[in-house]
Coordinates of N, CA and C in Angstrom, one line a residue:
X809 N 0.8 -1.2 0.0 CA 0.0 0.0 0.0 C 0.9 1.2 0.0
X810 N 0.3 2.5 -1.2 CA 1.2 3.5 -1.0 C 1.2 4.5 0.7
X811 N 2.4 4.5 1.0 CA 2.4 5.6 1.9 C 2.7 6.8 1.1
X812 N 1.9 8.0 1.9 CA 2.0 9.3 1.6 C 3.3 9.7 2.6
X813 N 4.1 10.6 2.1 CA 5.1 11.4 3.2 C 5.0 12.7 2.7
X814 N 5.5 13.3 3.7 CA 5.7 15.0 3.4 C 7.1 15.1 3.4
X815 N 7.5 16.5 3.1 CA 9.2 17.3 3.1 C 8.6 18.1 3.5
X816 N 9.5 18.5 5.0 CA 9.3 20.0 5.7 C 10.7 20.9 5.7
X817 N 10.1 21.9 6.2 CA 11.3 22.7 6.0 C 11.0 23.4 7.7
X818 N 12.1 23.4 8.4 CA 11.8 23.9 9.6 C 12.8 25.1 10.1
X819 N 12.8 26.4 9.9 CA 13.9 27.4 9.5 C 14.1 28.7 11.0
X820 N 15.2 28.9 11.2 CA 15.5 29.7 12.2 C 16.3 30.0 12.2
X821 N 16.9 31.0 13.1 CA 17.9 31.7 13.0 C 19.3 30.6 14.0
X822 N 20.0 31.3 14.3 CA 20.8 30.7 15.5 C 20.6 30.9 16.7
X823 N 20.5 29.7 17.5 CA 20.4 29.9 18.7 C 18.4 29.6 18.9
X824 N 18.0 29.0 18.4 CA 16.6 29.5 18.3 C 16.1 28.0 18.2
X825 N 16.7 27.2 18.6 CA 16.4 25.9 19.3 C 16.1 24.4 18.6
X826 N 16.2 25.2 16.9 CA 16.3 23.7 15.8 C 16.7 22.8 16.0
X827 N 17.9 22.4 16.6 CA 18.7 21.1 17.2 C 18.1 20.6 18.3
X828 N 17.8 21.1 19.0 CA 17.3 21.0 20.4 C 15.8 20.3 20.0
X829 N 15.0 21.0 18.9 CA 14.0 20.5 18.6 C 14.1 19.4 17.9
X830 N 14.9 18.8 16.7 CA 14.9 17.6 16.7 C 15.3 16.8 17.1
X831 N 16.1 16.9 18.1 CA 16.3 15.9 19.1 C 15.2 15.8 19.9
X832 N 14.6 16.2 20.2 CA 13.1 16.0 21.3 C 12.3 15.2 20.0
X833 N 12.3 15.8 19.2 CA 11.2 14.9 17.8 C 12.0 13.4 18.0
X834 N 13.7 13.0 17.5 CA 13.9 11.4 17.5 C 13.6 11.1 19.0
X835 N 13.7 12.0 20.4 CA 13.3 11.0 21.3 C 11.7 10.6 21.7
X836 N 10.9 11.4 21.1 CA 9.5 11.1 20.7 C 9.5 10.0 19.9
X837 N 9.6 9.9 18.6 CA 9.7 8.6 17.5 C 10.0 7.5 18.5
X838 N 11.3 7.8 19.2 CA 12.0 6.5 19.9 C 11.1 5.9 20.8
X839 N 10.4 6.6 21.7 CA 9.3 6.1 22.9 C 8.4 5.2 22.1
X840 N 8.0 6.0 20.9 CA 7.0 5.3 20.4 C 7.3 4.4 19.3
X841 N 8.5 3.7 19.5 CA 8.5 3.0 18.8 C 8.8 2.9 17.3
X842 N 8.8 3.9 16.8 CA 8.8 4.5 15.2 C 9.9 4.5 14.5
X843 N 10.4 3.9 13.5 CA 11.4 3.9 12.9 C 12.0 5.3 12.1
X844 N 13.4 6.0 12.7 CA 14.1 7.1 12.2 C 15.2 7.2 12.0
X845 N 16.0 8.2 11.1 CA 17.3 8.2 11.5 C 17.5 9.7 11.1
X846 N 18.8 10.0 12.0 CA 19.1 11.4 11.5 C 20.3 11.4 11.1
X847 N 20.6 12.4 9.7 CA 21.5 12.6 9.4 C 21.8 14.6 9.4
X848 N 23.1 14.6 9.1 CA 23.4 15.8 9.0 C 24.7 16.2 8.1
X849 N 24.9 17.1 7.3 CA 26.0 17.3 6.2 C 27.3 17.2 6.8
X850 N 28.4 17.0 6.6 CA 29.8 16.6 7.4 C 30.1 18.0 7.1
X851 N 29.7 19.2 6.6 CA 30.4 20.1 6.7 C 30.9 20.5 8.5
X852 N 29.7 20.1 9.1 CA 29.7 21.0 10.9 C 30.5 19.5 11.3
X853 N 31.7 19.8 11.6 CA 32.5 18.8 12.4 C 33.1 19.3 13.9
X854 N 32.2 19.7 14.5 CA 32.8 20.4 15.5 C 33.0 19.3 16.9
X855 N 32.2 18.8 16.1 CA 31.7 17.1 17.3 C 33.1 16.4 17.4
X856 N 33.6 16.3 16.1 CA 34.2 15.4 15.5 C 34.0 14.2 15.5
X857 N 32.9 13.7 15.8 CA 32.3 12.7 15.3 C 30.5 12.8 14.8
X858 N 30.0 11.8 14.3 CA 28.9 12.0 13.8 C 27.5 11.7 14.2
X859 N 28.1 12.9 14.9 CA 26.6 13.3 16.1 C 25.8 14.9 16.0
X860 N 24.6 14.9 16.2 CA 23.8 16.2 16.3 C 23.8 16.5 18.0
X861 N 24.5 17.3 18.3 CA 24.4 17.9 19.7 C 24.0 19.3 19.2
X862 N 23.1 19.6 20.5 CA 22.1 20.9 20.7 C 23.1 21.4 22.0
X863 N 23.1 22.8 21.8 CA 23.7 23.5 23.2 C 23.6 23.1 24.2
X864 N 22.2 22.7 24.5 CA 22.0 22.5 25.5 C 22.1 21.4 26.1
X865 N 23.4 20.3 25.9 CA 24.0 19.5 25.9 C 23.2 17.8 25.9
X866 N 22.3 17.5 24.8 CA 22.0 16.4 24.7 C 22.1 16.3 23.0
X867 N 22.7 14.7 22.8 CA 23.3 14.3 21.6 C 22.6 13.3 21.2
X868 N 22.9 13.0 19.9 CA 22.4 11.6 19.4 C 23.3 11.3 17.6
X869 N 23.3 10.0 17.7 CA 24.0 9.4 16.5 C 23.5 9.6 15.5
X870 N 24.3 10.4 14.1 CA 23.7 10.4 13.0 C 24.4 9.9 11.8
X871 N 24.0 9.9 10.6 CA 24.7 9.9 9.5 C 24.8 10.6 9.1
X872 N 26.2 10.8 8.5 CA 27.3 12.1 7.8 C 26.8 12.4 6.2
X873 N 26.2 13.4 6.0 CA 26.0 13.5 4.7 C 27.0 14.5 3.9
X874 N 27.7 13.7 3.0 CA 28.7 14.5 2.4 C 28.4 15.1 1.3
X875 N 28.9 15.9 0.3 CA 29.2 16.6 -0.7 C 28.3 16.0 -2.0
X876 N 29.1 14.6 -2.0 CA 28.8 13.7 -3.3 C 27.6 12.8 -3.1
X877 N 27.4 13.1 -1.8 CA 26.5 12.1 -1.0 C 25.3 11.7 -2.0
X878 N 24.5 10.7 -3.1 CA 23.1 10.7 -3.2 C 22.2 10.1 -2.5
X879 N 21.2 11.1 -1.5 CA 20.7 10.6 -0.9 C 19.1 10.0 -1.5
X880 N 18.8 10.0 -2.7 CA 18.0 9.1 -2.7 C 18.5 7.1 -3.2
X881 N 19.8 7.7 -3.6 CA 20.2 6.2 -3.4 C 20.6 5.6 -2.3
X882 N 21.3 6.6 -1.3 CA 21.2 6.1 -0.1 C 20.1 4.9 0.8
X883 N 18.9 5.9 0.6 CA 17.9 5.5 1.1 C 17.0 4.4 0.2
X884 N 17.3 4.4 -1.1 CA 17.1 3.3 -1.7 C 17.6 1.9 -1.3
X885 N 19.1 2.5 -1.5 CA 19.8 0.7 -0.4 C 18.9 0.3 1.0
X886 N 18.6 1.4 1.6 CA 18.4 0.9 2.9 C 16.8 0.3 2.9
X887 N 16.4 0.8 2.0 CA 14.7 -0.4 1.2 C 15.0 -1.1 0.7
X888 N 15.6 -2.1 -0.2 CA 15.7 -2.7 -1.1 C 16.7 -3.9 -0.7
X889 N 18.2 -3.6 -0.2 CA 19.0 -4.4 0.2 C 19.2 -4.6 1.8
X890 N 18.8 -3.8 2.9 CA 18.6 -3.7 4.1 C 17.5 -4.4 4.4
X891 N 16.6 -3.6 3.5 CA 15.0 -4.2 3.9 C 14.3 -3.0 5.3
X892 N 14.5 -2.0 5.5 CA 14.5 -1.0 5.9 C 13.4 -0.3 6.0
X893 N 12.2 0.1 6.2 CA 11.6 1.1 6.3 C 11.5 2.4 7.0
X894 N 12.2 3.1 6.7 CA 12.6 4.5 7.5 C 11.1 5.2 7.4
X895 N 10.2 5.7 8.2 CA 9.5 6.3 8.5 C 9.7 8.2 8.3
X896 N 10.9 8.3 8.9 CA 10.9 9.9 9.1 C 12.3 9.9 9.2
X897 N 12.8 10.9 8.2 CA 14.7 11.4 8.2 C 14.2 12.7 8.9
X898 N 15.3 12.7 9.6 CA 15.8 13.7 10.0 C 16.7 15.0 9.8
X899 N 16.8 15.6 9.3 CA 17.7 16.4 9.0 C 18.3 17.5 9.4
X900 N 19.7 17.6 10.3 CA 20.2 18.8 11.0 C 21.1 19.7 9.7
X901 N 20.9 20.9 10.3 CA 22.0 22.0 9.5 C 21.5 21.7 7.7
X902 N 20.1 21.7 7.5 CA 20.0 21.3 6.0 C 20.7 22.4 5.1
X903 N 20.8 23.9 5.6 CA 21.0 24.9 4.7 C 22.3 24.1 3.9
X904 N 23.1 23.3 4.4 CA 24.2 22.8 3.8 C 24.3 22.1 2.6
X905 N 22.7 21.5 2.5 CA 22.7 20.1 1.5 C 22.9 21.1 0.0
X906 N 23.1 20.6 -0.8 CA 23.4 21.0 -2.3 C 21.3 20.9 -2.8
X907 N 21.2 21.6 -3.5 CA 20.1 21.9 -4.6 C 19.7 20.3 -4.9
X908 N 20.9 19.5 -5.7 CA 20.6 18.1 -5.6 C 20.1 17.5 -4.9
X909 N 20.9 17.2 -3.7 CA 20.3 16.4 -2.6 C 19.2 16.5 -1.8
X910 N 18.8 18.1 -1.8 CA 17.1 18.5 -1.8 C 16.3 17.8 -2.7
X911 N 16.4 17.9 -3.4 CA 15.6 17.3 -4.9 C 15.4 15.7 -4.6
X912 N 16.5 14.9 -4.1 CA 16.9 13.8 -3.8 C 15.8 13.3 -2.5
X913 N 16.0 14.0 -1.7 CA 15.1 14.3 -0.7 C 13.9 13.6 -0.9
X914 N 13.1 15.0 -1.8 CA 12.3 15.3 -2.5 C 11.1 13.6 -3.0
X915 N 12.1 13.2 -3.7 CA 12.2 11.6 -4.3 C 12.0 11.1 -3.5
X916 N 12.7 11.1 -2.3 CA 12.4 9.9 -1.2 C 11.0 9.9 -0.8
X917 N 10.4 11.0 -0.3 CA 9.1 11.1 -0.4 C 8.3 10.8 -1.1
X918 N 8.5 11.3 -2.4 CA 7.3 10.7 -3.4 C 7.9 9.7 -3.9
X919 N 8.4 8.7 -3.5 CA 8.5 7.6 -4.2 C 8.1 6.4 -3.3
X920 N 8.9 6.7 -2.0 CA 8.5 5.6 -0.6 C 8.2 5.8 0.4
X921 N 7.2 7.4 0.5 CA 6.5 7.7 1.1 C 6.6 7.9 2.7
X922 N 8.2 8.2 3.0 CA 9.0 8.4 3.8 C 8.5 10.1 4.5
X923 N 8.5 10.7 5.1 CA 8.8 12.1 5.6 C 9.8 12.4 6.2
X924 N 10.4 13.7 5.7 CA 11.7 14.0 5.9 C 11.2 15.5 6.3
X925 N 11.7 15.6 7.7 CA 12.1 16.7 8.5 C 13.4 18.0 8.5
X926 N 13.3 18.9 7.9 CA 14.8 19.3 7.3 C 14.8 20.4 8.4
X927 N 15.9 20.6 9.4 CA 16.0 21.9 10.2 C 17.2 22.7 9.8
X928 N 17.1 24.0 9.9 CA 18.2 24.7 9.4 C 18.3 26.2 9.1
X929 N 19.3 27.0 9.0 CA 19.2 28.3 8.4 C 18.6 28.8 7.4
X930 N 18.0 29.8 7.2 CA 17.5 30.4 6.0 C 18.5 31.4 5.3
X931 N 18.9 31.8 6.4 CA 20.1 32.9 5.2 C 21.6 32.8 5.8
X932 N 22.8 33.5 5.5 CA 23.9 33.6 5.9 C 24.0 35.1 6.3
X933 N 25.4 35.3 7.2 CA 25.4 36.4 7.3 C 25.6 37.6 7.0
X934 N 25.4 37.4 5.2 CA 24.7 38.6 4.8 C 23.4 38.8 4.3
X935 N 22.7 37.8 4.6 CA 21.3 38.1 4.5 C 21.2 37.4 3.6
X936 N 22.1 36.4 2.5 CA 21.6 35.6 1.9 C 21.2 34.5 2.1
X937 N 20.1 33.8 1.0 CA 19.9 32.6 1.2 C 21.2 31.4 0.6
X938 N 20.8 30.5 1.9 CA 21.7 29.5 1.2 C 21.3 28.3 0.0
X939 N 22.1 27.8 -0.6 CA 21.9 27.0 -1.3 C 20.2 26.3 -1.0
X940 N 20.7 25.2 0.0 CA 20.0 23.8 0.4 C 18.6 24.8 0.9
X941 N 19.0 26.1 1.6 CA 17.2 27.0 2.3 C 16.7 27.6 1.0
X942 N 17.3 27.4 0.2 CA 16.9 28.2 -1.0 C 15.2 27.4 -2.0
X943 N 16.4 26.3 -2.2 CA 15.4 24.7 -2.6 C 14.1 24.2 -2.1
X944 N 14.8 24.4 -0.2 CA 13.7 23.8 0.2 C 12.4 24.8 0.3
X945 N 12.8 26.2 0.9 CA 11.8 27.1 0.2 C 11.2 26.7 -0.8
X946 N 11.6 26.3 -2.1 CA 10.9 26.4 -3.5 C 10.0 25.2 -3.3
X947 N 10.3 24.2 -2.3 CA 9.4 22.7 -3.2 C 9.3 21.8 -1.8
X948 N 9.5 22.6 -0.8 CA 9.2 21.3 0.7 C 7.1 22.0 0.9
X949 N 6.5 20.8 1.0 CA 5.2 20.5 1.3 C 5.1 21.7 2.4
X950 N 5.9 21.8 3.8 CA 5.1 22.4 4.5 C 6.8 23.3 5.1
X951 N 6.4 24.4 5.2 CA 7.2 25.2 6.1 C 7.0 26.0 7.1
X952 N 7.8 26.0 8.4 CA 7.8 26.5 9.4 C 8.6 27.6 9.8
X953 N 8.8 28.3 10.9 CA 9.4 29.2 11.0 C 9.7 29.4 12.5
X954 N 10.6 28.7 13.0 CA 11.3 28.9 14.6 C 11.7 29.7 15.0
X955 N 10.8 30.8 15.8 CA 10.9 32.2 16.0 C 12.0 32.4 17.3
X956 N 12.5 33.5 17.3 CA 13.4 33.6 18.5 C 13.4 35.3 18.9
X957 N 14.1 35.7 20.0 CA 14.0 37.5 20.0 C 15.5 37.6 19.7
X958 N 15.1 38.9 19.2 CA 16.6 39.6 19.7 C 16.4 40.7 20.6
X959 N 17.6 41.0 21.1 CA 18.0 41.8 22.6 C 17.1 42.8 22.7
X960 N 16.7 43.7 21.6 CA 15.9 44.5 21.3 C 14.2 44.6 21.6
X961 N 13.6 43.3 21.2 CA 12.6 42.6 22.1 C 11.8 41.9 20.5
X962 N 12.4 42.4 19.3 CA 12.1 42.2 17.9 C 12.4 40.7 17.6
X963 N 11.6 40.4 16.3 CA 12.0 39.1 15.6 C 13.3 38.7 15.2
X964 N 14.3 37.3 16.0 CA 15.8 37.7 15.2 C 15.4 37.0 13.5
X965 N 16.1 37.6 12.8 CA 16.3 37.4 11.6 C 17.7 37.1 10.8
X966 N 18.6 38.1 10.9 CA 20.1 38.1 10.4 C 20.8 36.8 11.7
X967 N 21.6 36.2 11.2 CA 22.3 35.5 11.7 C 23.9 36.3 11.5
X968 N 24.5 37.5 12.2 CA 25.1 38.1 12.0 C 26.6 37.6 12.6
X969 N 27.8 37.4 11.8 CA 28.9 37.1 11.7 C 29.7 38.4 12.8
X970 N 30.5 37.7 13.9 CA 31.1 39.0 14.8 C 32.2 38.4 15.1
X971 N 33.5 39.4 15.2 CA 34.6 39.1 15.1 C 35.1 39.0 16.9
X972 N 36.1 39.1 17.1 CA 37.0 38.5 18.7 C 36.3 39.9 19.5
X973 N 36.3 41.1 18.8 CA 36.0 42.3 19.6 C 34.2 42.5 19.7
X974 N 33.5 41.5 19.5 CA 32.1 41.7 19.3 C 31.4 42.7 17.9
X975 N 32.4 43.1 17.2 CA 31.9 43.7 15.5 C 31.0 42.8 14.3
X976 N 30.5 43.6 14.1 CA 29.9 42.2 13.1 C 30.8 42.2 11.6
X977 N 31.2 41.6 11.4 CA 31.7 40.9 10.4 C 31.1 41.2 8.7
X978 N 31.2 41.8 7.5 CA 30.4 41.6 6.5 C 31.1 40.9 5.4
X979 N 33.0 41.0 5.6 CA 33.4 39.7 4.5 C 33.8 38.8 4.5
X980 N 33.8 37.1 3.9 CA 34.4 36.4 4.1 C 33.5 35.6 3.3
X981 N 34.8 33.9 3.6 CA 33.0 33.0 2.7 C 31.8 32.9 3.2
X982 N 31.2 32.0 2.6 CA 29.3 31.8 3.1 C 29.6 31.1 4.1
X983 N 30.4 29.9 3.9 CA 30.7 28.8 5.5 C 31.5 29.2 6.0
X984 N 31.3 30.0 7.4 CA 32.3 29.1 8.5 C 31.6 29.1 9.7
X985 N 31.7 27.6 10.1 CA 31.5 27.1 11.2 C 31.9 28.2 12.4
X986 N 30.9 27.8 13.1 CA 31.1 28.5 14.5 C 30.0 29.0 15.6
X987 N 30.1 29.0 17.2 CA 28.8 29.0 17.7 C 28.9 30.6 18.2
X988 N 28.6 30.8 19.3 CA 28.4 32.0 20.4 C 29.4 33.1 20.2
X989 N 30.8 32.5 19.9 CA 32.1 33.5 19.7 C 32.1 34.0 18.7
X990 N 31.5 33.3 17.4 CA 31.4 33.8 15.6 C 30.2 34.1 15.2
X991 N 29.2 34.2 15.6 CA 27.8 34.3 15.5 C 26.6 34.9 16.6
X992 N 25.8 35.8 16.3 CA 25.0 36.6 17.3 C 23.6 36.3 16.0
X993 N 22.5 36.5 16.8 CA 21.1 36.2 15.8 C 20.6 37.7 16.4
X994 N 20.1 38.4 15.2 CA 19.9 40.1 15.6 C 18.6 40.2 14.7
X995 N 17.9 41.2 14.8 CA 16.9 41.6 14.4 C 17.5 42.6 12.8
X996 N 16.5 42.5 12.1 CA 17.1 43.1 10.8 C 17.5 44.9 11.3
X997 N 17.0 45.7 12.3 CA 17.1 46.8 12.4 C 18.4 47.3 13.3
X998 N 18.4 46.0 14.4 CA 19.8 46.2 15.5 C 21.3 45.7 14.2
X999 N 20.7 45.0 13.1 CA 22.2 44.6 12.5 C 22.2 45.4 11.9
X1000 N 21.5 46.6 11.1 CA 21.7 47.8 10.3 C 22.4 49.0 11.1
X1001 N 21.7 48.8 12.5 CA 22.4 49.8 13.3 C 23.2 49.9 13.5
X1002 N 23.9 48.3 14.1 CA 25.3 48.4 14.5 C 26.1 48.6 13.1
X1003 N 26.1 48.1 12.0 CA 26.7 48.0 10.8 C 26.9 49.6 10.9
X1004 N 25.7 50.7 10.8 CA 26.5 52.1 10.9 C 27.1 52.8 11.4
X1005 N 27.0 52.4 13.1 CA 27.9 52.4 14.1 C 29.0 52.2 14.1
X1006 N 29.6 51.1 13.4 CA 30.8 50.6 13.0 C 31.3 51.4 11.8
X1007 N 30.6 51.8 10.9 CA 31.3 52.9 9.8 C 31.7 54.0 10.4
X1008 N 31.0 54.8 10.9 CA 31.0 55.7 11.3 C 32.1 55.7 12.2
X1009 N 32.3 55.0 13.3 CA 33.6 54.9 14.0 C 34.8 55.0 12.9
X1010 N 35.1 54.0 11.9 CA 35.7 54.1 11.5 C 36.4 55.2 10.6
X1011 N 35.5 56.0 10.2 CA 36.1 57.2 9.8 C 36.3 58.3 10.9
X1012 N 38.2 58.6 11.1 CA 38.9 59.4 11.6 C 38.2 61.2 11.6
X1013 N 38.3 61.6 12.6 CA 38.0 63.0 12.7 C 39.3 63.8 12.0
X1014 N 39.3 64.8 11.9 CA 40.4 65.3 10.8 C 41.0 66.1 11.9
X1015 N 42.4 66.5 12.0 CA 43.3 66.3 12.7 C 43.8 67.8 12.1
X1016 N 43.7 69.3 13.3 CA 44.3 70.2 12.5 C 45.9 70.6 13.2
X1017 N 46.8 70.6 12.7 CA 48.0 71.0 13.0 C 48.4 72.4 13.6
X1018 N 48.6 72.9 15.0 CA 48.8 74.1 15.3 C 49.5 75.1 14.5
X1019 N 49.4 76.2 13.9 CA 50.1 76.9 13.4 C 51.3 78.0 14.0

């Protein structure tokens, strides 16, 4: 009999409790018995091994999804030659996955009727989208939005990049890993602010020489 599945997209800023949340989701599945697995992209190795830990220090085992990774073949082996029926994937840090492997996703669903849970960032810290949040925006069944504040008492939005002296940061690549020390979650108006606060410092007052 066909099962139906969905693709979700579950999106937040940092610090705004996505990890934390699917780990409470596999230990739910788990109580009840339900067959899941979580995976997450090997780009975040901070574990150094391959695990989804939430700040707030509870972990759980996952599979490493890499680069080249195809995850509807993946999940095909584990139907076909396992004998497997995964009920619900899990997915931490999706912003990472490639356009493909969304798509890949995607397939798992409509084909074996699987539901895949994707948690993850919506933009980088310059406001763009990423790849893998880009996709799932375009074509996941149901999307969410894991709200959080910023200091201000506003919606955070920017996930804003800050350097050793608390500045925010505006060049470099899209990825780099990092928690609390490299990353602050700000409201679109407090990261505008500071951004001109910081120009503004930076240009020197002019300097008149006594005659």
């Amino acid at each position: 009999m066909y099962r139906k599945g969905k693709l979700y997209f579950r999106y937040g800023t940092m610090g705004s409790a996505k990890t934390a949340l699917l780990l409470t989701t596999a230990y739910n599945f788990e109580e009840r018995k339900m067959d899941y697995m979580c995976l997450k992209p090997v780009v975040d190795t901070r574990e150094g091994r391959n695990v989804i830990r939430s700040r707030i220090g509870i972990e759980r085992e996952c599979v490493w999804i890499y680069a080249g990774t195809n995850l509807y073949e993946f999940v095909k082996k584990l139907y076909k030659e396992d004998g497997r029926v995964v009920d619900w994937f899990l997915v931490d840090e999706a912003q990472f996955l490639t356009e493909a492997q969304v798509d890949q996703l995607s397939r798992v669903v409509d084909d074996f009727g699987s539901n895949v849970i994707c948690y993850g960032l919506r933009t980088d810290f310059k406001s763009h989208l990423f790849e893998g949040s880009r996709r799932l925006f375009e074509i996941a069944d149901t999307i969410d939005e894991i709200k959080s504040t910023c200091n201000c008492g506003h919606k955070t939005i920017i996930n804003a990049r800050i350097d050793s002296d608390g500045n925010i940061v505006e060049q470099g690549a899209q990825v780099e890993i990092g928690g609390d020390d490299r990353y602050v979650a700000v409201c679109r108006r407090c990261w505008r602010n500071k951004r001109i606060e910081q120009a503004q410092r930076s240009v020197l007052p002019l300097e008149f020489e006594d005659e």
